[in-house]
Amino acid sequence: YDDYKERQHDEAMKQRTLYAPQIQTALDQLRINTKADRVLFLEYHNGTVSTGGLPFKFASAAFESLSDDIYPVASQYADVNLTLLPFASYIHKHSYHCGNIELLKDIDKSLMYRMMSNNVEHLAITEVRGVKEPLGILVLTYTHPIEHNCDEIRAQMDRTAIDIAVKLELKKK
């Protein structure tokens, strides 16, 4: 059994190594095409289990694409307990959110302040969905006021989300 698990893990690591550069390129292209300052992909992963037996759901930044004058924040998004972010449930239910940072106030004040501390003024977020389950959250942020067409941004984000999902789910075939 241990040998099987180790082979399975090795295969998954090969898969990640193979597709990581392609996912990074897709995020870089999305950032350029949408004129975003930052693109962040938070990948869902298992957490620990409560004493009552219910699992916690976590996400960690797996990829980040930055404009030249933007500092990285991916390390601030490691092992984020999603039960502490009401926005995680919101995006799962609504699939997409786009607008001024102030619009987060009624959804998730904590996330709004976290984003504001990174100088975010406008954002677009969508859930990356796999065949059987969600895989993560794709986030675009803008630090400078700029005219945005949320429908066009959504179309581009949806294409990138599908591309990411296909690569992350290959190991399940």
Short mmCIF file of N, CA, C and O in Angstrom, two decimals, residues 44 85-98 103-104 106-108 124-129 134 136-138 150-151 154 157-158:
data_model
loop_
_atom_site.label_atom_id
_atom_site.label_comp_id
_atom_site.label_asym_id
_atom_site.label_seq_id
_atom_site.Cartn_x
_atom_site.Cartn_y
_atom_site.Cartn_z
N TYR A 44 -7.62 25.07 -3.82
CA TYR A 44 -8.21 24.42 -2.66
C TYR A 44 -7.39 23.20 -2.28
O TYR A 44 -6.83 22.51 -3.13
N LEU A 85 -13.62 33.04 5.77
CA LEU A 85 -13.89 34.00 4.71
C LEU A 85 -15.27 33.75 4.12
O LEU A 85 -15.46 32.86 3.29
N PRO A 86 -16.27 34.54 4.52
CA PRO A 86 -17.60 34.37 3.95
C PRO A 86 -17.62 34.47 2.43
O PRO A 86 -18.47 33.90 1.76
N PHE A 87 -16.63 35.18 1.87
CA PHE A 87 -16.59 35.33 0.42
C PHE A 87 -16.41 33.99 -0.28
O PHE A 87 -16.89 33.82 -1.40
N ALA A 88 -15.74 33.03 0.35
CA ALA A 88 -15.55 31.72 -0.27
C ALA A 88 -16.90 31.06 -0.55
O ALA A 88 -17.11 30.49 -1.63
N SER A 89 -17.83 31.14 0.37
CA SER A 89 -19.18 30.59 0.15
C SER A 89 -19.93 31.40 -0.90
O SER A 89 -20.64 30.85 -1.74
N TYR A 90 -19.74 32.72 -0.85
CA TYR A 90 -20.40 33.61 -1.82
C TYR A 90 -19.97 33.25 -3.24
O TYR A 90 -20.81 33.11 -4.13
N ILE A 91 -18.66 33.12 -3.47
CA ILE A 91 -18.18 32.87 -4.83
C ILE A 91 -18.57 31.47 -5.29
O ILE A 91 -18.83 31.25 -6.47
N HIS A 92 -18.66 30.53 -4.37
CA HIS A 92 -19.12 29.19 -4.74
C HIS A 92 -20.57 29.23 -5.21
O HIS A 92 -20.93 28.58 -6.19
N LYS A 93 -21.38 30.02 -4.56
CA LYS A 93 -22.80 30.14 -4.92
C LYS A 93 -23.00 30.97 -6.19
O LYS A 93 -23.80 30.61 -7.05
N HIS A 94 -22.27 32.09 -6.32
CA HIS A 94 -22.51 33.03 -7.41
C HIS A 94 -21.53 32.88 -8.58
O HIS A 94 -21.76 33.50 -9.63
N SER A 95 -20.44 32.16 -8.39
CA SER A 95 -19.48 31.84 -9.45
C SER A 95 -18.58 33.00 -9.87
O SER A 95 -17.44 32.76 -10.26
N TYR A 96 -19.04 34.25 -9.81
CA TYR A 96 -18.24 35.38 -10.30
C TYR A 96 -18.59 36.64 -9.54
O TYR A 96 -19.74 36.87 -9.17
N HIS A 97 -17.57 37.47 -9.32
CA HIS A 97 -17.76 38.78 -8.69
C HIS A 97 -16.79 39.74 -9.35
O HIS A 97 -15.62 39.43 -9.55
N CYS A 98 -17.28 40.93 -9.68
CA CYS A 98 -16.43 41.94 -10.29
C CYS A 98 -16.92 43.31 -9.83
O CYS A 98 -18.12 43.57 -9.81
N LEU A 103 -17.49 47.08 -2.71
CA LEU A 103 -18.64 46.17 -2.85
C LEU A 103 -18.49 44.92 -1.98
O LEU A 103 -19.46 44.23 -1.72
N LEU A 104 -17.27 44.65 -1.53
CA LEU A 104 -17.05 43.50 -0.66
C LEU A 104 -17.53 43.73 0.77
O LEU A 104 -17.69 42.77 1.53
N ASP A 106 -20.28 44.32 2.31
CA ASP A 106 -21.44 43.58 2.80
C ASP A 106 -21.29 42.06 2.67
O ASP A 106 -22.06 41.31 3.25
N ILE A 107 -20.30 41.62 1.90
CA ILE A 107 -20.08 40.19 1.70
C ILE A 107 -19.03 39.65 2.66
O ILE A 107 -19.24 38.64 3.32
N ASP A 108 -17.90 40.34 2.74
CA ASP A 108 -16.78 39.86 3.54
C ASP A 108 -15.85 41.02 3.89
O ASP A 108 -14.92 41.33 3.15
N ALA A 124 -11.80 41.22 -9.68
CA ALA A 124 -12.69 40.25 -10.32
C ALA A 124 -12.27 38.89 -9.80
O ALA A 124 -11.07 38.58 -9.73
N ILE A 125 -13.25 38.08 -9.42
CA ILE A 125 -12.97 36.77 -8.83
C ILE A 125 -13.94 35.75 -9.41
O ILE A 125 -15.14 36.02 -9.55
N THR A 126 -13.41 34.59 -9.75
CA THR A 126 -14.26 33.49 -10.20
C THR A 126 -13.75 32.19 -9.58
O THR A 126 -12.58 32.09 -9.21
N GLU A 127 -14.65 31.24 -9.47
CA GLU A 127 -14.24 29.94 -8.95
C GLU A 127 -13.84 29.05 -10.12
O GLU A 127 -14.52 29.01 -11.15
N VAL A 128 -12.72 28.38 -9.98
CA VAL A 128 -12.25 27.42 -10.97
C VAL A 128 -12.90 26.09 -10.61
O VAL A 128 -12.68 25.56 -9.53
N ARG A 129 -13.73 25.60 -11.52
CA ARG A 129 -14.50 24.39 -11.23
C ARG A 129 -14.00 23.22 -12.06
O ARG A 129 -13.80 23.35 -13.27
N PRO A 134 -15.08 21.95 -7.13
CA PRO A 134 -14.30 23.17 -7.33
C PRO A 134 -12.82 22.92 -7.02
O PRO A 134 -12.50 22.14 -6.12
N GLY A 136 -10.44 25.78 -7.06
CA GLY A 136 -9.80 26.95 -6.50
C GLY A 136 -10.50 28.24 -6.90
O GLY A 136 -11.61 28.23 -7.45
N ILE A 137 -9.82 29.34 -6.62
CA ILE A 137 -10.35 30.68 -6.88
C ILE A 137 -9.33 31.46 -7.69
O ILE A 137 -8.16 31.52 -7.34
N LEU A 138 -9.79 32.06 -8.77
CA LEU A 138 -8.95 32.90 -9.63
C LEU A 138 -9.29 34.36 -9.34
O LEU A 138 -10.45 34.75 -9.39
N CYS A 150 -16.72 44.35 -16.90
CA CYS A 150 -16.77 43.11 -16.12
C CYS A 150 -17.20 41.91 -16.94
O CYS A 150 -16.76 40.79 -16.67
N ASP A 151 -18.04 42.11 -17.95
CA ASP A 151 -18.45 40.99 -18.81
C ASP A 151 -17.29 40.47 -19.64
O ASP A 151 -17.11 39.25 -19.79
N ARG A 154 -14.92 38.68 -17.35
CA ARG A 154 -15.45 37.35 -16.99
C ARG A 154 -15.19 36.34 -18.10
O ARG A 154 -14.79 35.20 -17.83
N MET A 157 -11.59 35.39 -17.93
CA MET A 157 -11.33 34.59 -16.73
C MET A 157 -11.90 33.17 -16.88
O MET A 157 -11.27 32.20 -16.46
N ASP A 158 -13.08 33.06 -17.47
CA ASP A 158 -13.70 31.74 -17.66
C ASP A 158 -12.82 30.86 -18.56
O ASP A 158 -12.63 29.67 -18.27
#
